[in-house]
CSV table of C-alpha atoms in Angstrom, one decimal:
chain,number,residue,atom,x,y,z
A,1,MET,CA,-54.8,-37.1,18.7
A,2,ALA,CA,-49.1,-46.5,15.4
A,3,VAL,CA,-48.9,-47.3,11.7
A,4,ALA,CA,-51.2,-50.3,12.0
A,5,ALA,CA,-53.6,-48.4,14.7
A,6,VAL,CA,-53.9,-45.2,12.3
A,7,ALA,CA,-54.4,-47.6,9.1
A,8,ALA,CA,-57.3,-48.8,11.3
A,9,LEU,CA,-58.9,-45.6,10.7
A,10,SER,CA,-59.5,-45.7,7.1
A,11,VAL,CA,-59.3,-43.2,4.8
A,12,THR,CA,-61.7,-42.1,1.9
A,13,GLY,CA,-62.2,-40.6,-1.4
A,14,CYS,CA,-62.2,-37.0,-2.3
A,15,ALA,CA,-63.7,-34.1,-0.6
A,16,ALA,CA,-67.1,-32.1,-0.9
A,17,ALA,CA,-66.6,-28.5,-0.9
A,18,THR,CA,-68.3,-24.9,-2.1
A,19,GLY,CA,-66.2,-22.1,-2.8
A,20,THR,CA,-64.2,-20.7,-5.4
A,21,ALA,CA,-60.6,-21.1,-5.8
A,22,PRO,CA,-58.7,-17.6,-6.1
A,23,ALA,CA,-56.5,-16.7,-8.6
A,24,VAL,CA,-53.5,-17.4,-7.2
A,25,LEU,CA,-54.0,-20.0,-4.4
A,26,GLY,CA,-52.2,-18.8,-1.0
A,27,TYR,CA,-50.0,-15.9,-0.4
A,28,ALA,CA,-47.2,-15.2,-2.7
A,29,ALA,CA,-44.0,-14.3,-1.9
A,30,ASP,CA,-43.9,-11.1,-3.5
A,31,ARG,CA,-46.7,-10.1,-1.4
A,32,PRO,CA,-46.0,-7.4,1.5
A,33,PRO,CA,-45.1,-8.4,4.8
A,34,VAL,CA,-47.8,-9.3,6.8
A,35,THR,CA,-47.8,-10.7,10.6
A,36,ILE,CA,-51.1,-13.2,10.9
A,37,ASP,CA,-52.1,-14.1,14.8
A,38,PHE,CA,-52.7,-17.6,16.0
A,39,TRP,CA,-54.7,-18.9,18.5
A,40,TYR,CA,-53.6,-22.2,20.4
A,41,MET,CA,-54.9,-24.2,23.3
A,42,PRO,CA,-52.2,-25.8,25.8
A,43,ALA,CA,-53.0,-29.9,26.6
A,44,GLY,CA,-50.3,-31.3,29.0
A,45,GLY,CA,-47.6,-29.4,29.5
A,46,PRO,CA,-45.1,-26.5,28.4
A,47,VAL,CA,-43.8,-28.7,25.7
A,48,GLN,CA,-46.9,-27.5,23.0
A,49,ASP,CA,-45.5,-23.5,23.6
A,50,GLU,CA,-42.4,-24.6,22.8
A,51,ALA,CA,-43.0,-26.8,19.5
A,52,VAL,CA,-45.6,-24.1,18.3
A,53,VAL,CA,-42.8,-21.5,18.6
A,54,ALA,CA,-40.6,-23.9,16.6
A,55,GLU,CA,-43.2,-24.6,13.7
A,56,ALA,CA,-43.6,-20.3,13.6
A,57,LYS,CA,-39.9,-20.1,12.9
A,58,ALA,CA,-40.0,-22.7,10.6
A,59,PHE,CA,-42.8,-21.5,8.7
A,60,HIS,CA,-41.3,-18.0,8.8
A,61,ALA,CA,-38.0,-19.2,7.2
A,62,GLU,CA,-40.0,-21.0,4.2
A,63,HIS,CA,-42.4,-17.7,4.3
A,64,PRO,CA,-40.0,-14.7,4.7
A,65,ASN,CA,-43.1,-12.2,4.3
A,66,ILE,CA,-45.4,-14.0,6.6
A,67,THR,CA,-44.8,-13.5,10.5
A,68,VAL,CA,-47.0,-16.0,13.0
A,69,ARG,CA,-47.6,-14.4,16.3
A,70,PRO,CA,-48.4,-17.7,18.6
A,71,VAL,CA,-51.0,-17.1,21.5
A,72,ARG,CA,-51.7,-18.8,23.9
A,73,VAL,CA,-55.6,-19.6,25.2
A,74,VAL,CA,-56.6,-21.8,28.0
A,75,TRP,CA,-59.1,-24.3,27.5
A,76,GLU,CA,-61.5,-22.9,30.0
A,77,ASP,CA,-61.4,-19.5,28.1
A,78,ALA,CA,-61.4,-20.4,24.8
A,79,LEU,CA,-65.1,-20.7,23.5
A,80,THR,CA,-65.7,-17.5,24.9
A,81,ARG,CA,-62.9,-15.5,23.5
A,82,ILE,CA,-63.3,-17.2,20.4
A,83,SER,CA,-67.3,-16.4,20.1
A,84,THR,CA,-66.0,-12.8,20.8
A,85,ALA,CA,-63.4,-12.7,18.0
A,86,SER,CA,-66.0,-13.8,15.7
A,87,THR,CA,-68.0,-10.7,15.9
A,88,SER,CA,-65.6,-8.4,16.9
A,89,GLY,CA,-62.9,-7.9,14.3
A,90,GLU,CA,-60.6,-8.3,16.8
A,91,GLY,CA,-59.9,-11.8,16.8
A,92,PRO,CA,-57.3,-14.0,15.1
A,93,ASP,CA,-56.9,-15.2,11.4
A,94,VAL,CA,-56.2,-19.0,12.4
A,95,THR,CA,-57.6,-20.1,15.2
A,96,GLN,CA,-57.4,-23.7,16.6
A,97,LEU,CA,-60.8,-25.3,17.3
A,98,GLY,CA,-62.0,-28.3,19.5
A,99,THR,CA,-63.6,-30.8,17.0
A,100,THR,CA,-66.6,-30.8,19.0
A,101,TRP,CA,-67.1,-26.8,18.4
A,102,VAL,CA,-66.9,-27.1,14.7
A,103,GLY,CA,-70.6,-27.5,14.1
A,104,GLY,CA,-71.6,-24.8,16.3
A,105,PHE,CA,-69.2,-22.0,15.0
A,106,SER,CA,-69.9,-23.2,11.2
A,107,ALA,CA,-73.8,-22.8,11.8
A,108,LEU,CA,-73.2,-19.4,13.1
A,109,GLY,CA,-71.3,-18.7,10.1
A,110,ALA,CA,-68.0,-17.6,12.1
A,111,LEU,CA,-65.6,-19.5,10.0
A,112,ARG,CA,-64.2,-19.2,6.2
A,113,PRO,CA,-65.4,-22.2,4.2
A,114,TYR,CA,-61.9,-23.9,2.6
A,115,THR,CA,-62.5,-23.8,-1.4
A,116,LYS,CA,-62.2,-27.3,-3.4
A,117,ALA,CA,-58.0,-25.6,-4.4
A,118,GLU,CA,-57.3,-25.3,-1.0
A,119,ILE,CA,-58.9,-28.6,0.2
A,120,ALA,CA,-56.8,-30.2,-3.2
A,121,ALA,CA,-53.3,-28.2,-1.7
A,122,VAL,CA,-53.2,-30.1,1.4
A,123,GLY,CA,-53.5,-33.4,0.1
A,124,GLY,CA,-57.7,-33.7,-0.2
A,125,GLN,CA,-59.7,-35.9,2.6
A,126,SER,CA,-57.6,-39.0,1.8
A,127,ALA,CA,-54.8,-37.6,3.6
A,128,PHE,CA,-56.5,-37.4,6.8
A,129,ALA,CA,-57.7,-40.1,9.1
A,130,ALA,CA,-61.3,-40.7,8.6
A,131,ALA,CA,-62.7,-39.9,12.0
A,132,SER,CA,-60.6,-36.8,12.1
A,133,TRP,CA,-62.2,-35.5,8.3
A,134,SER,CA,-65.9,-36.0,9.7
A,135,SER,CA,-65.1,-33.3,12.3
A,136,SER,CA,-63.9,-30.9,9.4
A,137,HIS,CA,-67.7,-29.8,8.8
A,138,PRO,CA,-71.0,-30.0,10.3
A,139,ALA,CA,-72.9,-33.6,9.9
A,140,GLY,CA,-74.8,-33.4,6.7
A,141,SER,CA,-72.8,-30.1,5.1
A,142,PRO,CA,-70.7,-30.1,2.2
A,143,GLN,CA,-68.7,-27.2,3.3
A,144,ILE,CA,-65.2,-27.8,4.9
A,145,THR,CA,-64.8,-25.3,7.7
A,146,ALA,CA,-62.0,-26.5,10.1
A,147,MET,CA,-59.0,-28.4,8.7
A,148,PRO,CA,-58.0,-31.5,11.2
A,149,TRP,CA,-54.3,-31.0,12.7
A,150,LEU,CA,-54.4,-32.9,16.2
A,151,VAL,CA,-56.3,-36.1,17.4
A,152,ASP,CA,-56.9,-36.5,21.3
A,153,ILE,CA,-56.8,-40.0,22.1
A,154,ARG,CA,-57.1,-41.0,25.8
A,155,THR,CA,-55.8,-43.8,27.7
A,156,LEU,CA,-54.4,-44.7,31.3
A,157,PHE,CA,-51.5,-43.8,33.2
A,158,TYR,CA,-50.8,-45.8,36.2
A,159,ARG,CA,-47.4,-46.3,38.7
A,160,THR,CA,-45.9,-49.1,38.2
A,161,ASP,CA,-44.5,-49.2,41.5
A,162,VAL,CA,-48.2,-48.9,43.3
A,163,LEU,CA,-49.1,-51.7,41.2
A,164,ALA,CA,-45.9,-53.7,42.0
A,165,LYS,CA,-46.7,-52.8,46.1
A,166,ALA,CA,-50.3,-54.5,45.8
A,167,GLY,CA,-49.0,-57.1,43.7
A,168,LEU,CA,-50.8,-56.3,40.5
A,169,ASP,CA,-50.0,-57.1,37.0
A,170,PRO,CA,-50.3,-54.5,34.3
A,171,ASP,CA,-51.3,-56.6,31.7
A,172,THR,CA,-54.1,-57.8,33.4
A,173,ALA,CA,-55.1,-55.2,36.0
A,174,PHE,CA,-57.0,-52.6,33.4
A,175,ALA,CA,-58.1,-55.0,30.8
A,176,THR,CA,-61.9,-55.1,31.7
A,177,TRP,CA,-64.4,-53.1,33.7
A,178,GLU,CA,-64.3,-55.7,36.4
A,179,SER,CA,-60.6,-56.2,36.6
A,180,PHE,CA,-60.3,-52.5,36.7
A,181,GLU,CA,-62.5,-51.9,39.5
A,182,ALA,CA,-60.8,-54.9,41.4
A,183,THR,CA,-57.4,-53.3,40.6
A,184,LEU,CA,-58.6,-49.7,42.2
A,185,ALA,CA,-60.0,-51.5,45.5
A,186,LYS,CA,-56.4,-53.6,46.1
A,187,ILE,CA,-54.8,-50.0,45.1
A,188,LYS,CA,-56.8,-48.7,48.1
A,189,ALA,CA,-56.1,-51.6,50.7
A,190,ASP,CA,-52.3,-52.3,49.7
A,191,GLY,CA,-50.8,-49.3,47.8
A,192,GLY,CA,-49.1,-47.4,50.4
A,193,GLY,CA,-51.7,-44.8,51.2
A,194,ILE,CA,-51.7,-43.2,47.6
A,195,ALA,CA,-55.6,-42.9,46.1
A,196,PRO,CA,-56.2,-45.2,43.5
A,197,LEU,CA,-57.3,-42.4,40.8
A,198,ALA,CA,-56.5,-38.6,39.9
A,199,ILE,CA,-59.6,-37.6,37.9
A,200,GLY,CA,-60.3,-34.1,37.7
A,201,ASN,CA,-64.3,-32.9,37.9
A,202,GLN,CA,-64.3,-29.3,37.6
A,203,ASN,CA,-64.6,-28.7,34.0
A,204,THR,CA,-67.4,-30.0,31.3
A,205,PHE,CA,-65.1,-31.6,28.6
A,206,GLY,CA,-62.7,-33.3,31.0
A,207,ILE,CA,-65.9,-35.1,32.2
A,208,ILE,CA,-67.6,-36.1,29.6
A,209,HIS,CA,-64.2,-37.5,27.6
A,210,ASN,CA,-63.7,-39.8,31.0
A,211,VAL,CA,-67.2,-41.0,30.7
A,212,ALA,CA,-67.9,-41.2,26.9
A,213,PRO,CA,-66.1,-44.5,26.9
A,214,PHE,CA,-67.5,-46.4,29.4
A,215,ILE,CA,-71.2,-45.3,28.1
A,216,TRP,CA,-70.0,-46.8,24.9
A,217,GLY,CA,-68.2,-49.8,26.2
A,218,ALA,CA,-71.8,-50.4,27.4
A,219,GLY,CA,-73.2,-51.0,24.4
A,220,GLY,CA,-75.0,-47.1,24.9
A,221,ASP,CA,-74.7,-44.1,23.1
A,222,LEU,CA,-74.9,-40.4,23.8
A,223,LEU,CA,-77.1,-39.3,20.9
A,224,ASP,CA,-78.8,-41.3,18.4
A,225,GLU,CA,-77.0,-41.9,14.8
A,226,THR,CA,-79.6,-38.5,13.6
A,227,GLY,CA,-78.0,-36.6,16.3
A,228,THR,CA,-81.5,-35.5,17.5
A,229,ARG,CA,-82.4,-37.6,20.3
A,230,SER,CA,-80.5,-38.4,23.4
A,231,ARG,CA,-79.9,-42.0,24.6
A,232,LEU,CA,-78.5,-41.5,28.0
A,233,ALA,CA,-81.7,-42.7,29.4
A,234,GLU,CA,-81.4,-46.0,28.3
A,235,PRO,CA,-80.1,-48.8,30.2
A,236,ALA,CA,-76.8,-49.4,28.7
A,237,ALA,CA,-76.0,-45.7,29.7
A,238,VAL,CA,-77.2,-45.8,32.9
A,239,ASP,CA,-75.1,-49.0,33.8
A,240,ALA,CA,-72.1,-47.1,32.5
A,241,VAL,CA,-72.6,-43.9,34.4
A,242,ALA,CA,-73.1,-45.6,37.6
A,243,TYR,CA,-70.1,-47.8,37.2
A,244,TYR,CA,-68.0,-44.9,36.9
A,245,GLN,CA,-69.9,-42.8,39.2
A,246,ARG,CA,-68.9,-45.5,41.9
A,247,LEU,CA,-65.2,-45.7,40.8
A,248,VAL,CA,-64.8,-41.5,41.1
A,249,SER,CA,-66.7,-41.3,44.8
A,250,LEU,CA,-64.8,-44.5,46.1
A,251,TYR,CA,-61.3,-44.4,44.6
A,252,ASP,CA,-60.8,-40.7,43.7
A,253,ASP,CA,-58.0,-38.2,45.3
A,254,PRO,CA,-60.8,-35.8,46.7
A,255,ALA,CA,-57.7,-33.1,46.0
A,256,ALA,CA,-58.1,-34.5,42.4
A,257,MET,CA,-61.7,-33.7,42.4
A,258,ALA,CA,-61.1,-30.1,42.9
A,259,LEU,CA,-58.9,-29.9,39.9
A,260,THR,CA,-59.9,-29.5,36.3
A,261,SER,CA,-58.3,-32.3,33.9
A,262,THR,CA,-56.1,-30.0,32.3
A,263,ASP,CA,-54.5,-29.4,35.9
A,264,VAL,CA,-54.5,-33.3,36.7
A,265,PRO,CA,-51.2,-34.5,34.7
A,266,ASP,CA,-49.1,-32.0,36.7
A,267,ALA,CA,-50.9,-33.0,39.8
A,268,PHE,CA,-50.0,-37.1,38.7
A,269,ALA,CA,-46.5,-36.4,37.9
A,270,ARG,CA,-46.2,-34.5,41.3
A,271,GLY,CA,-47.4,-37.9,43.3
A,272,MET,CA,-51.5,-37.4,43.2
A,273,GLY,CA,-53.0,-40.6,42.3
A,274,ALA,CA,-51.6,-44.5,41.0
A,275,VAL,CA,-54.2,-43.8,37.9
A,276,THR,CA,-55.4,-41.0,35.3
A,277,ILE,CA,-56.9,-40.8,32.4
A,278,ASP,CA,-54.8,-38.3,30.3
A,279,ASN,CA,-54.2,-37.9,26.3
A,280,SER,CA,-50.7,-38.4,24.4
A,281,GLN,CA,-49.1,-35.3,25.0
A,282,SER,CA,-48.4,-35.9,28.6
A,283,ILE,CA,-46.1,-38.8,27.8
A,284,ALA,CA,-43.7,-36.1,26.0
A,285,ASP,CA,-43.8,-33.8,29.0
A,286,PHE,CA,-43.1,-36.7,31.7
A,287,LEU,CA,-40.6,-37.7,29.7
A,288,ALA,CA,-38.9,-34.7,29.3
A,289,ASN,CA,-39.1,-34.0,33.0
A,290,PRO,CA,-38.7,-37.7,34.6
A,291,ASP,CA,-37.7,-36.7,38.2
A,292,ARG,CA,-40.4,-36.0,39.9
A,293,PRO,CA,-42.2,-37.8,42.4
A,294,GLY,CA,-45.2,-39.7,40.4
A,295,LEU,CA,-42.6,-40.6,37.7
A,296,ARG,CA,-39.2,-41.3,39.2
A,297,ALA,CA,-40.0,-44.8,40.3
A,298,GLY,CA,-42.0,-45.6,37.2
A,299,TRP,CA,-44.9,-45.2,34.8
A,300,GLY,CA,-46.8,-46.8,32.5
A,301,THR,CA,-50.1,-46.5,30.2
A,302,ALA,CA,-52.6,-49.0,29.5
A,303,PRO,CA,-55.8,-49.0,26.9
A,304,MET,CA,-58.6,-48.3,28.3
A,305,PRO,CA,-60.7,-51.4,29.9
A,306,ALA,CA,-63.0,-53.3,27.8
A,307,GLY,CA,-67.3,-53.1,28.6
A,308,ARG,CA,-69.7,-55.9,27.7
A,309,ALA,CA,-69.8,-54.0,23.9
A,310,GLY,CA,-65.9,-53.5,23.9
A,311,ARG,CA,-62.8,-51.5,24.1
A,312,PHE,CA,-63.7,-47.7,23.5
A,313,GLY,CA,-62.1,-44.5,23.9
A,314,PHE,CA,-62.9,-41.0,23.6
A,315,LEU,CA,-61.5,-39.9,20.4
A,316,GLY,CA,-61.3,-35.9,19.7
A,317,GLY,CA,-58.4,-33.5,18.9
A,318,SER,CA,-58.1,-30.3,17.3
A,319,ASN,CA,-58.6,-28.7,14.0
A,320,LEU,CA,-57.8,-25.6,12.2
A,321,ALA,CA,-60.2,-22.6,11.2
A,322,ILE,CA,-60.1,-19.2,9.3
A,323,LEU,CA,-61.8,-16.8,10.9
A,324,ASN,CA,-64.3,-14.8,8.5
A,325,GLY,CA,-62.8,-11.5,10.0
A,326,ALA,CA,-59.3,-12.5,9.1
A,327,LYS,CA,-57.3,-9.8,8.0
A,328,HIS,CA,-55.1,-11.7,6.0
A,329,PRO,CA,-57.1,-14.9,4.8
A,330,ASP,CA,-54.6,-16.1,2.0
A,331,ALA,CA,-51.5,-16.1,4.4
A,332,ALA,CA,-53.6,-17.7,6.9
A,333,PHE,CA,-54.2,-20.2,4.6
A,334,GLU,CA,-50.5,-20.7,3.8
A,335,TRP,CA,-50.4,-21.5,7.7
A,336,VAL,CA,-53.0,-23.7,7.6
A,337,ARG,CA,-51.4,-25.5,4.9
A,338,PHE,CA,-47.9,-25.6,6.4
A,339,LEU,CA,-49.4,-26.6,9.9
A,340,THR,CA,-51.1,-29.9,8.1
A,341,SER,CA,-48.1,-31.4,5.8
A,342,GLN,CA,-46.6,-34.3,6.7
A,343,LYS,CA,-43.2,-32.7,7.7
A,344,SER,CA,-44.9,-30.2,10.3
A,345,GLN,CA,-47.4,-32.9,11.2
A,346,GLN,CA,-44.3,-35.6,12.2
A,347,ARG,CA,-42.4,-32.5,14.1
A,348,TYR,CA,-45.1,-31.2,16.0
A,349,ALA,CA,-46.2,-34.8,16.8
A,350,VAL,CA,-42.2,-35.7,17.8
A,351,ASN,CA,-42.1,-32.2,19.9
A,352,SER,CA,-45.4,-32.2,21.4
A,353,GLY,CA,-46.8,-35.7,21.8
A,354,LEU,CA,-50.1,-35.8,19.9
A,355,PHE,CA,-51.1,-37.4,17.5
A,356,PRO,CA,-51.4,-36.2,14.0
A,357,ALA,CA,-54.6,-36.3,12.2
A,358,ARG,CA,-52.9,-36.7,9.1
A,359,ALA,CA,-52.5,-40.4,8.3
A,360,ASP,CA,-49.0,-40.4,6.8
A,361,ALA,CA,-47.5,-38.7,9.4
A,362,VAL,CA,-47.3,-41.1,12.5
A,363,ALA,CA,-44.4,-43.4,10.7
A,364,GLY,CA,-41.2,-42.7,11.1
A,365,THR,CA,-41.9,-40.8,14.4
A,366,ARG,CA,-41.3,-41.9,18.0
A,367,LEU,CA,-45.3,-42.1,18.3
A,368,ALA,CA,-44.6,-45.3,16.2
A,369,THR,CA,-41.6,-46.8,18.2
A,370,GLU,CA,-41.8,-45.3,21.7
A,371,PRO,CA,-43.2,-47.9,24.4
A,372,LYS,CA,-45.3,-45.6,26.4
A,373,TYR,CA,-47.2,-44.7,23.2
A,374,ALA,CA,-48.2,-48.5,22.7
A,375,ALA,CA,-51.3,-47.9,24.5
A,376,PHE,CA,-52.4,-44.9,22.5
A,377,ARG,CA,-51.4,-46.5,19.2
A,378,GLU,CA,-53.6,-49.7,20.1
A,379,MET,CA,-56.7,-47.1,21.4
A,380,VAL,CA,-56.8,-44.8,18.0
A,381,GLY,CA,-58.3,-48.2,16.1
A,382,HIS,CA,-60.7,-48.0,19.2
A,383,GLY,CA,-61.7,-44.4,19.2
A,384,LYS,CA,-64.8,-43.2,18.8
A,385,MET,CA,-66.1,-39.1,18.4
A,386,TYR,CA,-69.1,-37.3,19.2
A,387,PRO,CA,-71.5,-36.4,16.7
A,388,SER,CA,-70.6,-33.1,15.0
A,389,VAL,CA,-73.9,-31.1,15.7
A,390,PRO,CA,-74.2,-27.3,16.1
A,391,ALA,CA,-75.6,-27.8,19.7
A,392,TRP,CA,-72.9,-30.0,20.9
A,393,VAL,CA,-71.1,-27.4,23.0
A,394,THR,CA,-74.9,-26.9,24.9
A,395,VAL,CA,-75.3,-30.7,25.1
A,396,GLU,CA,-71.7,-31.1,26.9
A,397,THR,CA,-73.1,-28.3,29.5
A,398,VAL,CA,-76.4,-29.8,30.1
A,399,ILE,CA,-74.6,-33.2,30.8
A,400,ALA,CA,-72.2,-31.8,33.2
A,401,LYS,CA,-74.8,-29.6,35.0
A,402,ASP,CA,-77.0,-32.1,35.4
A,403,PHE,CA,-74.5,-34.7,36.4
A,404,ALA,CA,-72.7,-32.6,39.2
A,405,GLU,CA,-74.8,-34.1,41.9
A,406,LEU,CA,-73.2,-37.5,40.9
A,407,TRP,CA,-69.9,-36.4,40.7
A,408,HIS,CA,-70.1,-34.5,43.6
A,409,ALA,CA,-71.8,-37.0,45.6
A,410,SER,CA,-70.3,-38.5,49.2
A,411,GLY,CA,-70.1,-41.9,48.0
A,412,ALA,CA,-71.7,-44.6,45.4
A,413,VAL,CA,-74.9,-43.3,44.2
A,414,PRO,CA,-77.7,-45.8,43.7
A,415,ARG,CA,-78.4,-46.9,40.0
A,416,ALA,CA,-82.4,-45.9,40.7
A,417,GLN,CA,-81.1,-42.4,41.3
A,418,VAL,CA,-78.4,-42.4,38.5
A,419,GLU,CA,-81.4,-43.6,36.4
A,420,SER,CA,-83.4,-40.2,37.5
A,421,VAL,CA,-80.8,-38.3,36.7
A,422,LEU,CA,-80.2,-39.1,33.3
A,423,THR,CA,-84.0,-39.2,32.6
A,424,ARG,CA,-83.6,-35.6,33.4
A,425,THR,CA,-81.2,-34.9,31.4
A,426,THR,CA,-82.1,-36.7,27.9
A,427,THR,CA,-85.3,-34.6,28.9
A,428,ASP,CA,-83.0,-31.5,28.5
A,429,ILE,CA,-80.8,-32.3,25.9
A,430,ASP,CA,-83.9,-33.1,23.5
A,431,ALA,CA,-85.3,-29.5,24.4
A,432,THR,CA,-81.7,-28.3,23.3
A,433,LEU,CA,-81.7,-30.5,20.1
A,434,ARG,CA,-84.9,-29.4,19.2
A,435,ASP,CA,-84.0,-25.4,19.4
A,436,SER,CA,-81.6,-24.2,16.7
A,437,THR,CA,-80.6,-21.5,18.2
A,438,ALA,CA,-79.0,-23.6,21.1
A,439,THR,CA,-75.2,-23.7,19.7
A,440,GLY,CA,-73.6,-22.5,23.0
A,441,ILE,CA,-72.0,-20.1,21.3
A,442,HIS,CA,-73.1,-16.4,21.2
A,443,ASN,CA,-72.3,-14.9,18.2
């Protein structure tokens, strides 16, 4: 979800798409008034609700015959609700989709493909960062079924007062795996009683997003290049998961372990943990309401620590999809075109603190100038996305289920036990990838 950093995600030529353009693109001003439903998911605080409402009002001012009705859907319920909506005909016209869901919903035929004319109308493929565009369609498919909207990139957040008390320099404390672990140990010993970490372990996607950068940093991966085989049982992945599990088991606040990753930012702001992993939206929330115990004495952000294969971060985010059952598809496209415009992306970025998927929308906003975003600007260039395969939702579920015994262990688990779990996980994932119906989305 910086100018230089976003530029590092190269953009490429024209988009491939199928479909025939309508005689008149979008929803003309002389057509009857309609109301469209838009489902969106929160991340990081109440500022997003306000930002969505502001965009809906700005859109209505430009399109008086289209009213947007925003509906807030929590991430934990979103997959089930969108799945049901895609078959019931009672869902939204436009929905936000996690980038990892595009393959599954596309495979089920739940999404209305964008036409060549519509893709051109939003600026074409070259308007978006290449990594974001890779999630706009299933791997290997020419159909664009979800327009890039927001980028979710994660970094470390830390308490400056706790680091100072422990005698730690933020510029070096998080530089490598070794210094990161040493930092957590020093905070535990000299940080004044606050837990070194605040990491939530109660939702699937949060767990995977946090551990994946360590797997990549060790030189491993989740799947092979073809997206047909798990690589989690390989030595690099085993090393990374063992490292991450040790950190969580030794240094995570037990109260944080009982939370979902969505609930952790507020807990951190209230004083839970000295270090957490979160996306850029929390910066806007923290800056808007800084008078909380965990923020009052100072806080900062830092890039994810580098492993032996380099520095990596989870790069995900959200796209905009028009359901095949949309009651007003032409009006729905007007809303998508508006939300993916440079002006809307810049406003939304400033209001919500999320990074825009549009490559030209960072310059001129506080995302490019506010020091708290510096770590995110750097991490965008180190971001890596999951493969857009139809079964990814199920793959995530398999990983979270098999990893549960590691995340909830009472202490650091021996590497041999980690390897045993990952071998089982690999077998489960490979079976899932062979099953063409295993999208994890029930249609």
